[in-house]
CSV table of C-alpha atoms in Angstrom, one decimal:
chain,number,residue,atom,x,y,z
C,3,UNK,CA,0.0,0.0,0.0
C,4,UNK,CA,1.5,3.3,-1.1
C,5,UNK,CA,1.9,5.8,1.8
C,6,UNK,CA,-0.4,8.9,1.7
C,7,UNK,CA,1.4,12.2,1.5
C,8,UNK,CA,1.0,14.4,4.5
C,9,UNK,CA,1.5,18.1,5.0
C,10,UNK,CA,2.5,18.9,8.6
C,11,UNK,CA,1.0,22.1,9.9
C,12,UNK,CA,3.3,25.1,10.6
C,13,UNK,CA,5.1,24.9,13.9
C,14,UNK,CA,4.9,21.1,14.3
C,15,UNK,CA,8.2,19.3,13.5
C,16,UNK,CA,8.3,16.3,11.2
C,17,UNK,CA,8.5,12.9,12.9
C,18,UNK,CA,11.9,11.4,13.4
C,19,UNK,CA,11.9,8.2,11.3
C,20,UNK,CA,13.3,6.2,14.2
C,21,UNK,CA,11.1,7.6,16.9
C,22,UNK,CA,7.3,7.5,17.1
C,23,UNK,CA,5.5,10.8,17.6
C,24,UNK,CA,2.6,11.0,20.2
C,25,UNK,CA,0.1,13.8,20.4
C,26,UNK,CA,0.0,13.3,24.1
C,27,UNK,CA,3.3,15.1,24.2
C,28,UNK,CA,1.8,18.2,22.7
C,29,UNK,CA,-1.5,18.5,24.5
C,30,UNK,CA,-2.8,17.8,28.0
C,31,UNK,CA,-6.2,17.2,26.4
C,32,UNK,CA,-4.7,14.2,24.5
C,33,UNK,CA,-2.8,12.9,27.5
C,34,UNK,CA,-4.8,9.7,27.6
C,35,UNK,CA,-4.4,8.9,23.9
C,36,UNK,CA,-2.2,5.8,23.5
C,37,UNK,CA,-1.3,5.8,19.8
C,38,UNK,CA,1.2,7.8,17.7
C,39,UNK,CA,0.4,10.5,15.2
C,40,UNK,CA,2.9,9.9,12.4
C,41,UNK,CA,3.3,8.5,8.9
C,42,UNK,CA,3.5,4.9,10.1
C,43,UNK,CA,0.3,5.3,12.1
C,44,UNK,CA,-1.4,7.0,9.1
C,45,UNK,CA,-0.7,3.9,7.0
C,46,UNK,CA,-2.0,1.6,9.8
C,47,UNK,CA,-5.2,3.6,10.1
C,48,UNK,CA,-5.8,3.6,6.4
C,49,UNK,CA,-5.3,-0.2,6.3
C,50,UNK,CA,-7.5,-0.7,9.3
C,51,UNK,CA,-10.2,1.5,7.8
C,52,UNK,CA,-10.2,-0.6,4.6
C,53,UNK,CA,-10.4,-3.8,6.7
C,54,UNK,CA,-13.4,-2.4,8.7
C,55,UNK,CA,-15.1,-1.3,5.5
C,56,UNK,CA,-14.8,-4.7,4.0
C,57,UNK,CA,-15.8,-6.4,7.3
C,58,UNK,CA,-19.0,-4.3,7.3
C,59,UNK,CA,-19.9,-5.2,3.7
C,60,UNK,CA,-18.2,-2.0,2.3
C,61,UNK,CA,-21.3,-0.1,3.6
C,62,UNK,CA,-20.1,3.2,4.9
C,63,UNK,CA,-23.4,4.4,6.4
C,64,UNK,CA,-25.3,2.0,8.7
C,65,UNK,CA,-27.8,4.5,10.1
C,66,UNK,CA,-31.2,4.4,8.3
C,67,UNK,CA,-30.8,7.9,6.9
C,68,UNK,CA,-31.1,9.5,3.5
C,69,UNK,CA,-28.7,12.4,3.1
C,70,UNK,CA,-30.2,15.4,1.3
C,71,UNK,CA,-28.6,18.6,-0.1
C,72,UNK,CA,-27.2,20.7,2.7
C,73,UNK,CA,-26.9,17.9,5.2
C,74,UNK,CA,-23.8,17.8,7.3
C,75,UNK,CA,-21.9,14.6,8.2
C,76,UNK,CA,-19.2,14.6,11.0
C,77,UNK,CA,-16.4,12.1,11.2
C,78,UNK,CA,-15.2,12.2,14.8
C,79,UNK,CA,-11.6,11.1,15.5
C,80,UNK,CA,-11.1,11.2,11.7
C,81,UNK,CA,-7.3,10.5,11.9
C,82,UNK,CA,-6.1,10.2,8.3
C,83,UNK,CA,-9.6,10.9,7.0
C,84,UNK,CA,-10.0,7.6,5.2
C,85,UNK,CA,-13.6,7.0,6.0
C,86,UNK,CA,-14.7,10.6,5.2
C,87,UNK,CA,-12.8,10.6,1.9
C,88,UNK,CA,-14.4,7.3,1.0
C,89,UNK,CA,-17.8,8.7,1.7
C,90,UNK,CA,-17.0,11.8,-0.4
C,91,UNK,CA,-16.8,9.5,-3.4
C,92,UNK,CA,-20.4,8.2,-2.8
C,93,UNK,CA,-22.3,11.4,-1.9
C,94,UNK,CA,-22.9,14.6,-3.9
C,95,UNK,CA,-20.9,17.6,-3.2
C,96,UNK,CA,-24.0,19.3,-1.8
C,97,UNK,CA,-23.4,17.2,1.3
C,98,UNK,CA,-21.0,18.9,3.7
C,99,UNK,CA,-18.4,16.6,5.3
C,100,UNK,CA,-16.5,17.6,8.5
C,101,UNK,CA,-13.6,15.7,10.0
C,102,UNK,CA,-12.4,16.5,13.5
C,103,UNK,CA,-9.4,15.1,15.5
C,104,UNK,CA,-7.3,16.4,18.3
C,105,UNK,CA,-4.2,16.8,16.1
C,106,UNK,CA,-4.0,17.8,12.4
C,107,UNK,CA,-0.8,15.8,11.9
C,108,UNK,CA,-2.5,13.0,9.9
C,109,UNK,CA,-5.1,15.0,8.0
C,110,UNK,CA,-5.0,14.5,4.3
C,111,UNK,CA,-3.3,17.3,2.2
C,112,UNK,CA,-5.5,20.0,0.8
C,113,UNK,CA,-4.7,18.7,-2.7
C,114,UNK,CA,-6.6,15.4,-2.1
C,115,UNK,CA,-9.5,17.0,-0.1
C,116,UNK,CA,-12.7,17.5,-2.0
C,117,UNK,CA,-14.3,21.0,-1.9
C,118,UNK,CA,-17.2,19.8,0.4
C,119,UNK,CA,-14.8,18.3,3.0
C,120,UNK,CA,-13.2,20.2,5.9
C,121,UNK,CA,-10.8,18.9,8.5
C,122,UNK,CA,-10.4,20.8,11.8
C,123,UNK,CA,-8.3,20.1,14.9
C,124,UNK,CA,-11.2,19.8,17.4
C,125,UNK,CA,-12.1,17.4,20.2
C,126,UNK,CA,-15.4,15.5,20.2
C,127,UNK,CA,-15.7,16.5,23.9
C,128,UNK,CA,-15.9,20.2,23.0
C,129,UNK,CA,-17.5,20.8,19.6
C,130,UNK,CA,-18.2,24.4,18.4
C,131,UNK,CA,-21.3,26.0,20.1
C,132,UNK,CA,-22.7,27.1,16.7
C,133,UNK,CA,-23.0,23.4,15.7
C,134,UNK,CA,-26.0,22.9,18.0
C,135,UNK,CA,-28.8,21.1,16.0
C,136,UNK,CA,-26.8,21.1,12.7
C,137,UNK,CA,-25.4,17.7,12.0
C,138,UNK,CA,-27.4,14.9,10.3
C,139,UNK,CA,-25.0,12.0,11.0
C,140,UNK,CA,-22.0,11.5,13.2
C,141,UNK,CA,-19.6,8.7,12.5
C,142,UNK,CA,-16.9,7.6,14.9
C,143,UNK,CA,-14.5,4.7,14.9
C,144,UNK,CA,-12.2,3.2,17.5
C,145,UNK,CA,-11.8,5.9,20.2
C,146,UNK,CA,-11.5,3.0,22.7
C,147,UNK,CA,-7.9,4.0,23.5
C,148,UNK,CA,-8.6,7.7,23.5
C,149,UNK,CA,-11.2,8.6,26.1
C,150,UNK,CA,-11.8,8.2,29.8
C,151,UNK,CA,-15.2,7.3,31.2
C,152,UNK,CA,-16.1,10.9,31.9
C,153,UNK,CA,-14.8,12.0,28.4
C,154,UNK,CA,-16.9,9.4,26.7
C,155,UNK,CA,-20.0,10.6,28.5
C,156,UNK,CA,-19.2,14.2,27.6
C,157,UNK,CA,-18.6,13.2,24.0
C,158,UNK,CA,-22.0,11.5,23.7
C,159,UNK,CA,-23.6,14.6,25.2
C,160,UNK,CA,-21.8,16.7,22.6
C,161,UNK,CA,-23.0,14.4,19.8
C,162,UNK,CA,-26.6,14.6,21.1
C,163,UNK,CA,-26.4,18.5,21.3
C,164,UNK,CA,-25.0,18.9,17.8
C,165,UNK,CA,-27.3,16.5,15.9
C,166,UNK,CA,-30.5,17.8,14.4
C,167,UNK,CA,-33.6,16.2,15.9
C,168,UNK,CA,-33.9,12.8,14.2
C,169,UNK,CA,-30.2,12.7,13.4
C,170,UNK,CA,-28.1,9.6,13.9
C,171,UNK,CA,-24.8,8.4,15.4
C,172,UNK,CA,-22.9,5.3,14.3
C,173,UNK,CA,-20.0,4.3,16.6
C,174,UNK,CA,-17.7,1.4,15.7
C,175,UNK,CA,-15.7,0.0,18.6
C,176,UNK,CA,-13.7,-3.2,19.5
C,177,UNK,CA,-14.6,-5.8,22.0
C,178,UNK,CA,-11.7,-6.0,24.4
C,179,UNK,CA,-11.7,-9.8,24.6
C,180,UNK,CA,-10.4,-11.8,21.7
C,181,UNK,CA,-12.8,-14.4,20.3
C,182,UNK,CA,-10.8,-17.6,20.1
C,183,UNK,CA,-11.0,-21.3,21.1
C,184,UNK,CA,-7.6,-20.9,22.7
C,185,UNK,CA,-7.3,-19.8,26.3
C,186,UNK,CA,-3.6,-19.1,25.6
C,187,UNK,CA,-4.7,-16.5,23.1
C,188,UNK,CA,-7.6,-15.0,25.0
C,189,UNK,CA,-5.4,-14.6,28.1
C,190,UNK,CA,-2.1,-13.8,26.4
C,191,UNK,CA,0.4,-11.6,28.1
C,192,UNK,CA,0.0,-8.9,25.4
C,193,UNK,CA,-3.5,-8.2,26.8
C,194,UNK,CA,-2.2,-7.9,30.3
C,195,UNK,CA,0.2,-5.3,29.0
C,196,UNK,CA,-2.5,-3.5,27.0
C,197,UNK,CA,-5.0,-3.5,29.9
C,198,UNK,CA,-2.5,-2.3,32.5
C,199,UNK,CA,-1.4,0.6,30.3
C,200,UNK,CA,-5.0,1.5,29.4
C,201,UNK,CA,-6.8,1.1,32.8
C,202,UNK,CA,-4.1,1.9,35.3
C,203,UNK,CA,-1.9,4.5,33.5
C,204,UNK,CA,-4.0,6.2,30.9
C,205,UNK,CA,-7.5,5.5,32.4
C,206,UNK,CA,-9.2,4.8,29.1
C,207,UNK,CA,-12.2,2.5,28.8
C,208,UNK,CA,-11.1,-0.7,27.1
C,209,UNK,CA,-14.4,-2.5,27.7
C,210,UNK,CA,-16.3,0.3,26.0
C,211,UNK,CA,-18.8,-2.0,24.2
C,212,UNK,CA,-20.2,-3.0,27.7
C,213,UNK,CA,-20.8,0.7,28.5
C,214,UNK,CA,-22.0,2.3,25.3
C,215,UNK,CA,-25.7,1.0,25.4
C,216,UNK,CA,-26.3,2.6,28.8
C,217,UNK,CA,-24.3,5.7,28.1
C,218,UNK,CA,-26.1,6.3,24.8
C,219,UNK,CA,-29.5,6.0,26.6
C,220,UNK,CA,-28.4,8.3,29.4
C,221,UNK,CA,-27.4,10.9,26.8
C,222,UNK,CA,-30.9,10.8,25.3
C,223,UNK,CA,-30.5,8.6,22.3
C,224,UNK,CA,-33.2,6.1,21.2
C,225,UNK,CA,-33.7,3.3,18.6
C,226,UNK,CA,-30.3,1.7,19.4
C,227,UNK,CA,-29.2,-1.1,17.1
C,228,UNK,CA,-26.0,-3.1,17.4
C,229,UNK,CA,-24.2,-4.8,14.6
C,230,UNK,CA,-21.3,-7.2,15.2
C,231,UNK,CA,-18.7,-8.5,12.9
C,232,UNK,CA,-15.7,-10.9,13.4
C,233,UNK,CA,-12.4,-10.0,11.8
C,234,UNK,CA,-10.1,-13.0,11.3
C,235,UNK,CA,-6.7,-12.7,12.8
C,236,UNK,CA,-3.9,-14.9,11.3
C,237,UNK,CA,-2.8,-16.6,8.1
C,238,UNK,CA,-5.5,-19.3,8.6
C,239,UNK,CA,-7.9,-16.6,7.4
C,240,UNK,CA,-6.0,-16.1,4.1
C,241,UNK,CA,-4.9,-12.7,3.0
C,242,UNK,CA,-7.8,-11.1,4.8
C,243,UNK,CA,-6.7,-12.7,8.1
C,244,UNK,CA,-3.0,-11.8,7.5
C,245,UNK,CA,-3.9,-8.1,6.9
C,246,UNK,CA,-6.2,-8.2,9.9
C,247,UNK,CA,-3.4,-9.4,12.1
C,248,UNK,CA,-1.1,-6.8,10.7
C,249,UNK,CA,-3.4,-3.8,11.1
C,250,UNK,CA,-5.1,-4.7,14.4
C,251,UNK,CA,-2.4,-6.6,16.3
C,252,UNK,CA,1.2,-6.3,15.0
C,253,UNK,CA,1.1,-2.6,14.2
C,254,UNK,CA,-1.0,-1.8,17.2
C,255,UNK,CA,1.3,-3.4,19.7
C,256,UNK,CA,4.3,-1.9,17.9
C,257,UNK,CA,2.6,1.5,18.3
C,258,UNK,CA,2.1,1.2,22.1
C,259,UNK,CA,5.6,-0.1,22.7
C,260,UNK,CA,7.0,3.3,23.5
C,261,UNK,CA,4.4,4.2,26.2
C,262,UNK,CA,4.8,0.7,27.7
C,263,UNK,CA,8.5,1.0,28.0
C,264,UNK,CA,8.2,4.6,29.2
C,265,UNK,CA,6.4,3.1,32.2
C,266,UNK,CA,9.3,0.7,32.8
C,267,UNK,CA,7.5,-2.2,31.1
C,268,UNK,CA,4.6,-2.0,33.7
C,269,UNK,CA,6.2,-4.7,35.7
C,270,UNK,CA,5.3,-7.2,32.9
C,271,UNK,CA,8.3,-6.9,30.6
C,272,UNK,CA,11.8,-6.0,31.6
C,273,UNK,CA,13.2,-4.9,28.2
C,274,UNK,CA,12.3,-4.0,24.6
C,275,UNK,CA,13.5,-7.4,23.5
C,276,UNK,CA,11.1,-9.1,25.9
C,277,UNK,CA,8.3,-6.9,24.7
C,278,UNK,CA,9.1,-7.8,21.1
C,279,UNK,CA,9.3,-11.5,21.9
C,280,UNK,CA,5.9,-11.4,23.7
C,281,UNK,CA,4.2,-9.7,20.7
C,282,UNK,CA,6.0,-12.2,18.3
C,283,UNK,CA,4.6,-15.1,20.3
C,284,UNK,CA,1.1,-13.7,20.2
C,285,UNK,CA,1.4,-13.3,16.4
C,286,UNK,CA,2.6,-16.9,16.1
C,287,UNK,CA,-0.4,-18.3,18.0
C,288,UNK,CA,-2.8,-16.2,15.9
C,289,UNK,CA,-1.3,-17.7,12.7
C,290,UNK,CA,-1.4,-21.2,14.1
C,291,UNK,CA,-4.9,-21.3,15.8
C,292,UNK,CA,-7.9,-21.1,13.5
C,293,UNK,CA,-11.1,-19.4,14.4
C,294,UNK,CA,-9.5,-16.5,16.2
C,295,UNK,CA,-11.4,-13.3,15.7
C,296,UNK,CA,-11.4,-9.6,16.7
C,297,UNK,CA,-14.9,-8.4,17.2
C,298,UNK,CA,-16.1,-5.1,15.9
C,299,UNK,CA,-19.4,-3.7,17.2
C,300,UNK,CA,-21.3,-0.9,15.5
C,301,UNK,CA,-23.7,1.1,17.7
C,302,UNK,CA,-26.4,3.0,15.7
C,303,UNK,CA,-28.7,5.3,17.6
C,304,UNK,CA,-31.0,8.3,17.0
C,305,UNK,CA,-31.6,11.7,18.6
C,306,UNK,CA,-35.4,11.8,19.1
C,307,UNK,CA,-37.3,13.8,16.5
C,308,UNK,CA,-39.0,15.8,19.2
């Protein structure tokens, strides 16, 4: 996959090729966010987005909505903008497309951005006041490693405020427990590392799929529907499984290596070599044990019409 060109905004240095760049280093608002914001992460996000699209039947909009001229679609946590740019190819330019993320580092360059798409460095926990009752659809994927419990609930309240009456949200998140016949995989050490980093250090909500139904209801949403898909992990699943393992496991654990080691290995690994060996063992097991899946859940809900 060819890398996508990126234009770094003024005042932000280019990433060092040998060192990952984390937006948590530039903003206290992003202090919980685990993953990097650099060229390698952009490629991972693009690949992951393609995999999720395929896993959900290449259907970009799951909410039962017909977009009309003048409607506005928001892509929250847009990252590289892959989903939004994909949607731009399917809807007329009379539909306005907004992409927001904490950092602009991975936004697509202006040259590849259609005239009806706008990317803005904004947090989903604090959307512009003038957006109240203006958005028809809000799409969001995989903020599982980005938000604390209180931030999630604030974000859902902001979504509710900014949607038009009758507007929809569609939130795609991961189940934190691997679906596999192998206990060695389900309880592998990589998950102990991930969970300790998430829960104890960054205080993000890894078991978000268990909380979203209740939190959506508390925010005022109705007509909740949940769609689930299993993404194969490992070579037993063919090219799809190999790419799934690369995008969702290999590259993910490589991405969180720096914050894990910055915490001294969290008492679980003593060196970078041990960390790498642990990830390698997990990858080996995924390739060797069939029927191992990562579960994606889509939560589709509506703001009441009145």
